[in-house]
Short mmCIF file of C-alpha atoms in Angstrom, two decimals:
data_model
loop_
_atom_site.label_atom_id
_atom_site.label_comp_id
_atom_site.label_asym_id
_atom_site.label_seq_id
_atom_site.Cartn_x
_atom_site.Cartn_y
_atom_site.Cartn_z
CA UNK V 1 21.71 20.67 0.63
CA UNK V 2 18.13 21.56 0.18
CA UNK V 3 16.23 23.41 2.40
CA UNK V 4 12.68 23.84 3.01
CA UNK V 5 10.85 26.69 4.64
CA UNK V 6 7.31 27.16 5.56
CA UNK V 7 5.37 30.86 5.74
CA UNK V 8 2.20 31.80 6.26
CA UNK V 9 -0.44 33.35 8.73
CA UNK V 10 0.03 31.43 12.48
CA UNK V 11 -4.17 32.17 13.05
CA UNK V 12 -7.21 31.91 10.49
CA UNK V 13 -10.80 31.76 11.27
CA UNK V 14 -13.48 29.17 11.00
CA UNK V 15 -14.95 29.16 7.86
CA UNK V 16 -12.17 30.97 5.98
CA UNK V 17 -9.17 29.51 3.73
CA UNK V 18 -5.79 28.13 5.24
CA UNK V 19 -2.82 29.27 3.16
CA UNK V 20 0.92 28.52 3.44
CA UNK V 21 4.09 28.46 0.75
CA UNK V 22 6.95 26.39 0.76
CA UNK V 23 10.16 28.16 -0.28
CA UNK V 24 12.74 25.42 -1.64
CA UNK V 25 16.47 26.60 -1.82
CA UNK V 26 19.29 24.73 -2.38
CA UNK V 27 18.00 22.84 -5.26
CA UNK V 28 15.17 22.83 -7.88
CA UNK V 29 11.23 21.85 -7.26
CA UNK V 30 12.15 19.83 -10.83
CA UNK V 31 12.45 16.32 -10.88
CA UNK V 32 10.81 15.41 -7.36
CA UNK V 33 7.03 15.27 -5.45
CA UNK V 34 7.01 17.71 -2.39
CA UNK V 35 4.23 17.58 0.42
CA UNK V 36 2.41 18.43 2.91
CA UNK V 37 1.71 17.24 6.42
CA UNK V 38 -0.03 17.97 9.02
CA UNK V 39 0.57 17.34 12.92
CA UNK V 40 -1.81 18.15 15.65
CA UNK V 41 -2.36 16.14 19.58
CA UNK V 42 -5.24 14.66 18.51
CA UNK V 43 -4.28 13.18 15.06
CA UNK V 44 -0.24 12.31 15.18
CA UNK V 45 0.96 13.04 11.55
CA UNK V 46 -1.32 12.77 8.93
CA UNK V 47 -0.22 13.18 4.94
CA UNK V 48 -2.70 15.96 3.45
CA UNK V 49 -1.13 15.66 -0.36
CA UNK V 50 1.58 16.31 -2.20
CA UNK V 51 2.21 17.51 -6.05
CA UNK V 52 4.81 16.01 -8.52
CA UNK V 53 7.20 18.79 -10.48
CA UNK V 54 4.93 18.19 -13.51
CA UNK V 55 2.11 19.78 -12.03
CA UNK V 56 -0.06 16.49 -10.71
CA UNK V 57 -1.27 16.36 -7.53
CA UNK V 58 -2.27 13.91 -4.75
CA UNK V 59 -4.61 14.54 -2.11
CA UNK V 60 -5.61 12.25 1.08
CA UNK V 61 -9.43 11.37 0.57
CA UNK V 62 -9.90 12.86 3.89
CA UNK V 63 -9.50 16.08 2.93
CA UNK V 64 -9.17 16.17 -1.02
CA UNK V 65 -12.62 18.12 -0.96
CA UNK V 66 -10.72 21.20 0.54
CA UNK V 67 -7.40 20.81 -0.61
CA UNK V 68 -5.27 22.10 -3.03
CA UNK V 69 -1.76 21.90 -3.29
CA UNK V 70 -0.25 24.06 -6.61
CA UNK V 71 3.42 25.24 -7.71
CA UNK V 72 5.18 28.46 -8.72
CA UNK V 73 8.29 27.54 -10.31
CA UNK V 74 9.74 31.15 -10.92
CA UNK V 75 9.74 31.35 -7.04
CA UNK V 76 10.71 27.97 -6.01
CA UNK V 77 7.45 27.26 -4.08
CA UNK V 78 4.78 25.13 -3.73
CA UNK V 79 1.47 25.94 -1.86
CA UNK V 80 -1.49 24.57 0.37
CA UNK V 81 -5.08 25.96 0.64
CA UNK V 82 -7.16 24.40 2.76
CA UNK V 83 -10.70 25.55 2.77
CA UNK V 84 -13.44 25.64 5.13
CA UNK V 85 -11.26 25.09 8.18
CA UNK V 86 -12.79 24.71 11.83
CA UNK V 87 -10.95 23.97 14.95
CA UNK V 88 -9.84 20.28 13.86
CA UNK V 89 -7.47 22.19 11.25
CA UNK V 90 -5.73 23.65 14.33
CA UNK V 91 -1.86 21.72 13.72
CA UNK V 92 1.79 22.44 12.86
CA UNK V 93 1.79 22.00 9.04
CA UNK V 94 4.86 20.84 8.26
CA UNK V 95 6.09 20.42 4.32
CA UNK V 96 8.37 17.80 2.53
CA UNK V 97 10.35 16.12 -0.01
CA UNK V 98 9.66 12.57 -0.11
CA UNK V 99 11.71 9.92 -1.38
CA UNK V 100 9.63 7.43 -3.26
CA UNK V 101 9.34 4.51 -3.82
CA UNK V 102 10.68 3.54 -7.83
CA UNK V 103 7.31 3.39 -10.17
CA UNK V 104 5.27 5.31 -7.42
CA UNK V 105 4.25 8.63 -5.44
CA UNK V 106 4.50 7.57 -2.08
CA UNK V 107 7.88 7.29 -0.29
CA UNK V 108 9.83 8.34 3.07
CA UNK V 109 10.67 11.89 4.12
CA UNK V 110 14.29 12.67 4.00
CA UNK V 111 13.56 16.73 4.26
CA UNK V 112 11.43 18.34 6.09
CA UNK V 113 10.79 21.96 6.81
CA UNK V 114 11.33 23.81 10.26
CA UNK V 115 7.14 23.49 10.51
CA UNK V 116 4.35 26.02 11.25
CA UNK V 117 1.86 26.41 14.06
CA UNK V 118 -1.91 27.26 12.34
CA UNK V 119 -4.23 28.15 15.40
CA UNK V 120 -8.15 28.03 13.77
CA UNK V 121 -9.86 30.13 16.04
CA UNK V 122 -12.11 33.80 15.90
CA UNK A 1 -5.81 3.06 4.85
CA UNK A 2 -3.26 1.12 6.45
CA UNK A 3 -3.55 1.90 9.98
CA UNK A 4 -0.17 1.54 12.12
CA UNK A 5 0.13 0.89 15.58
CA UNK A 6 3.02 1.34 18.24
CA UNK A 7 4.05 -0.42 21.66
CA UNK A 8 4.84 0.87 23.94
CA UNK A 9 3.30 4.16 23.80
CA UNK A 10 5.65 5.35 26.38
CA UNK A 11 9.12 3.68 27.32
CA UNK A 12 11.22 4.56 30.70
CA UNK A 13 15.04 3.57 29.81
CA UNK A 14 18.50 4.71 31.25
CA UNK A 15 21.44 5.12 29.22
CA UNK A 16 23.27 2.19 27.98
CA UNK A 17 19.97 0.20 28.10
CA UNK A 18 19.28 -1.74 24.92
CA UNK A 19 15.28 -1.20 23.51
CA UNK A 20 13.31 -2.17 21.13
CA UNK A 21 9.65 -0.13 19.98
CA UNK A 22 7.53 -2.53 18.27
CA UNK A 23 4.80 -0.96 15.11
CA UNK A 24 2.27 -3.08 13.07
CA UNK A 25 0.85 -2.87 10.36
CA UNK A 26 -3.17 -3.40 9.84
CA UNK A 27 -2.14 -5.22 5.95
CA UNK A 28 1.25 -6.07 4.56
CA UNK A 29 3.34 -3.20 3.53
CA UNK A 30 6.02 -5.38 2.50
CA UNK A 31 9.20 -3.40 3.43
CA UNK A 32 8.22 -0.09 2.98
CA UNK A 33 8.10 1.07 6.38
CA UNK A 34 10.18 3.96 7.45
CA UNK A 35 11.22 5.55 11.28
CA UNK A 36 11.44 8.71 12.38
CA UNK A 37 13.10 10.46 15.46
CA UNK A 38 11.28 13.79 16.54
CA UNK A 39 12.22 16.51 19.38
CA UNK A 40 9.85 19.17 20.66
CA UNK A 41 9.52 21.77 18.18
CA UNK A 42 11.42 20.00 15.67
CA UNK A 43 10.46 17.99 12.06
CA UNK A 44 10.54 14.43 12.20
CA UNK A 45 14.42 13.09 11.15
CA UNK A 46 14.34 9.93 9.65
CA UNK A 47 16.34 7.11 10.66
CA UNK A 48 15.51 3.57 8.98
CA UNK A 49 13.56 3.38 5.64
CA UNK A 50 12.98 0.52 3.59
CA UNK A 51 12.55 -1.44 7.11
CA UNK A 52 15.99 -2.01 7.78
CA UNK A 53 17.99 0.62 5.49
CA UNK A 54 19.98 3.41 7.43
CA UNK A 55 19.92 6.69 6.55
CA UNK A 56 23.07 8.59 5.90
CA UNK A 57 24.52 9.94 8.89
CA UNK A 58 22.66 8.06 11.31
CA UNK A 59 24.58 6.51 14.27
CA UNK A 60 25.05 2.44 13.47
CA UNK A 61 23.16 2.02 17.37
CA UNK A 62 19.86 2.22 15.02
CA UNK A 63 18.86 -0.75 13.35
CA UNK A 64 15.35 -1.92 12.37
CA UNK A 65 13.78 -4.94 11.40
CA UNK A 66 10.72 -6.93 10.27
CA UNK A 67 8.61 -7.11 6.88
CA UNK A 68 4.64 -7.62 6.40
CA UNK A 69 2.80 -6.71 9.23
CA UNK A 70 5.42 -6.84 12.06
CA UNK A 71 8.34 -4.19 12.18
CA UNK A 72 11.22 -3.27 15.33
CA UNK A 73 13.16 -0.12 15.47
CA UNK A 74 16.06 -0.94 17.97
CA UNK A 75 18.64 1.37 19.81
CA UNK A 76 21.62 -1.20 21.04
CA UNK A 77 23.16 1.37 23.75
CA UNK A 78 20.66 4.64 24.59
CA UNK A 79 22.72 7.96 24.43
CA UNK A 80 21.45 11.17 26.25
CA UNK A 81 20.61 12.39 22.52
CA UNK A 82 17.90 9.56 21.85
CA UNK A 83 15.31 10.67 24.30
CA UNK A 84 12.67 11.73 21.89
CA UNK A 85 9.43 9.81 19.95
CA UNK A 86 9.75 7.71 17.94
CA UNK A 87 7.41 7.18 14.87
CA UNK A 88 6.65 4.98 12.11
CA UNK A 89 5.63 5.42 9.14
CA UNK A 90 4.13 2.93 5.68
CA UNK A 91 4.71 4.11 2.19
CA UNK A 92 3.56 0.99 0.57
CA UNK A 93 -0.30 2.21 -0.60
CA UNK A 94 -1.36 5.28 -2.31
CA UNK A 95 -1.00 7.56 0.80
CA UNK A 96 1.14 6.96 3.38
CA UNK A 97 0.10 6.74 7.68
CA UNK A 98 1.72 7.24 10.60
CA UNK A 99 2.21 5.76 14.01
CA UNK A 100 0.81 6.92 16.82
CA UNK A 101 4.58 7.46 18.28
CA UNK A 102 6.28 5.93 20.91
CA UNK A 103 8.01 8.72 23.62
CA UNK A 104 11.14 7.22 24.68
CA UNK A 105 11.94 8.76 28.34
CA UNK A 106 14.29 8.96 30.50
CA UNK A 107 13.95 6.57 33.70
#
């Protein structure tokens, strides 16, 4: 059964660069697209991006400018760096394997990681 | 984007009680609307995809319903473990939205 686990620091600073990893066990990054999003009290859930195995990625126009999502296959990971974050970053970032939809990139989320809590604050 | 929209925004139900959470869709999404159960401090768990499709696992109480702009998520007899919101989400367009949830509580 595969198993996803977010890691990262829990508090950044305005201005500076949000960074977490995904560590995938119980299976292979190959083959699938794997996510990230994002869930705060003012915004619900909101998709940020995801990247396929092949390298491609996906962002959500709202945040594509400071967004990237990238993969390390000798580690089983995959990776989010937001940039430029202020106090509306503040969420639990949660990542994903989606199920998709045959022909496209966007599906339903059949596993999910435990999630994250990312305070922005100085 | 497809925005998505839930009533009620909070339900009050008793156990054994038979409910129904209502989400629309701002365009057709055809059937590609999924829903979600979520605890406090837990991931989402998805129930229904495809509209009506059952995940694996997931008690037969759950159905859901609806294509286009109109979907239901139903729970026939409420057990103790289904207090919890309830979202729903569209994967029909190039990114995929959420609903604002529905909190399902306990009257």
């Amino acid at each position: 059964q595969v198993q996803l686990q977010e890691s990262g620091p829990g508090l950044v600073k305005p201005s500076e660069t949000l960074s977490l990893t995904c560590t995938v066990s119980g299976g292979s990054i190959s083959g699938y697209y794997w996510s990230w999003i994002r869930q705060s009290p003012g915004k619900g859930l909101e998709w940020i991006g995801h990247i396929y195995y092949s390298g491609s990625t996906s962002y959500n126009p709202s945040l594509k400018s400071r967004v990237t999502i990238s993969l390390d296959w000798s580690m089983n990971q995959f990776s989010l760096k937001l940039g430029s974050v202020s106090a509306a970053d503040t969420a639990v970032y949660f990542c994903a394997r989606p199920s998709v939809r045959p022909g496209f990139s966007s599906g339903c989320y059949d596993h999910w990681g435990k999630g994250t809590l990312v305070t922005v604050s100085s | 984007d497809i925005q998505l929209t839930q009533s009620p925004s909070t339900l009050s139900a008793s156990v054994g009680d038979r409910v129904t959470i209502t989400c629309w869709a701002s365009q057709g999404v055809s059937s590609w609307l999924a829903w979600y159960q979520q605890k406090p401090g837990k991931a989402p768990k998805l129930l229904i995809y495809k509209a009506s499709t059952l995940e694996s696992g997931v008690p037969s109480r759950f159905s859901g319903g609806g294509s286009g702009t109109e979907f239901t998520l139903t729970i026939s007899s409420l057990q103790p473990d289904d207090f919890a919101t309830y979202y729903c989400q569209q994967y029909d367009s190039f990114w995929d939205t959420f609903g604002p949830g529905t909190k399902l509580e306990m009257k």
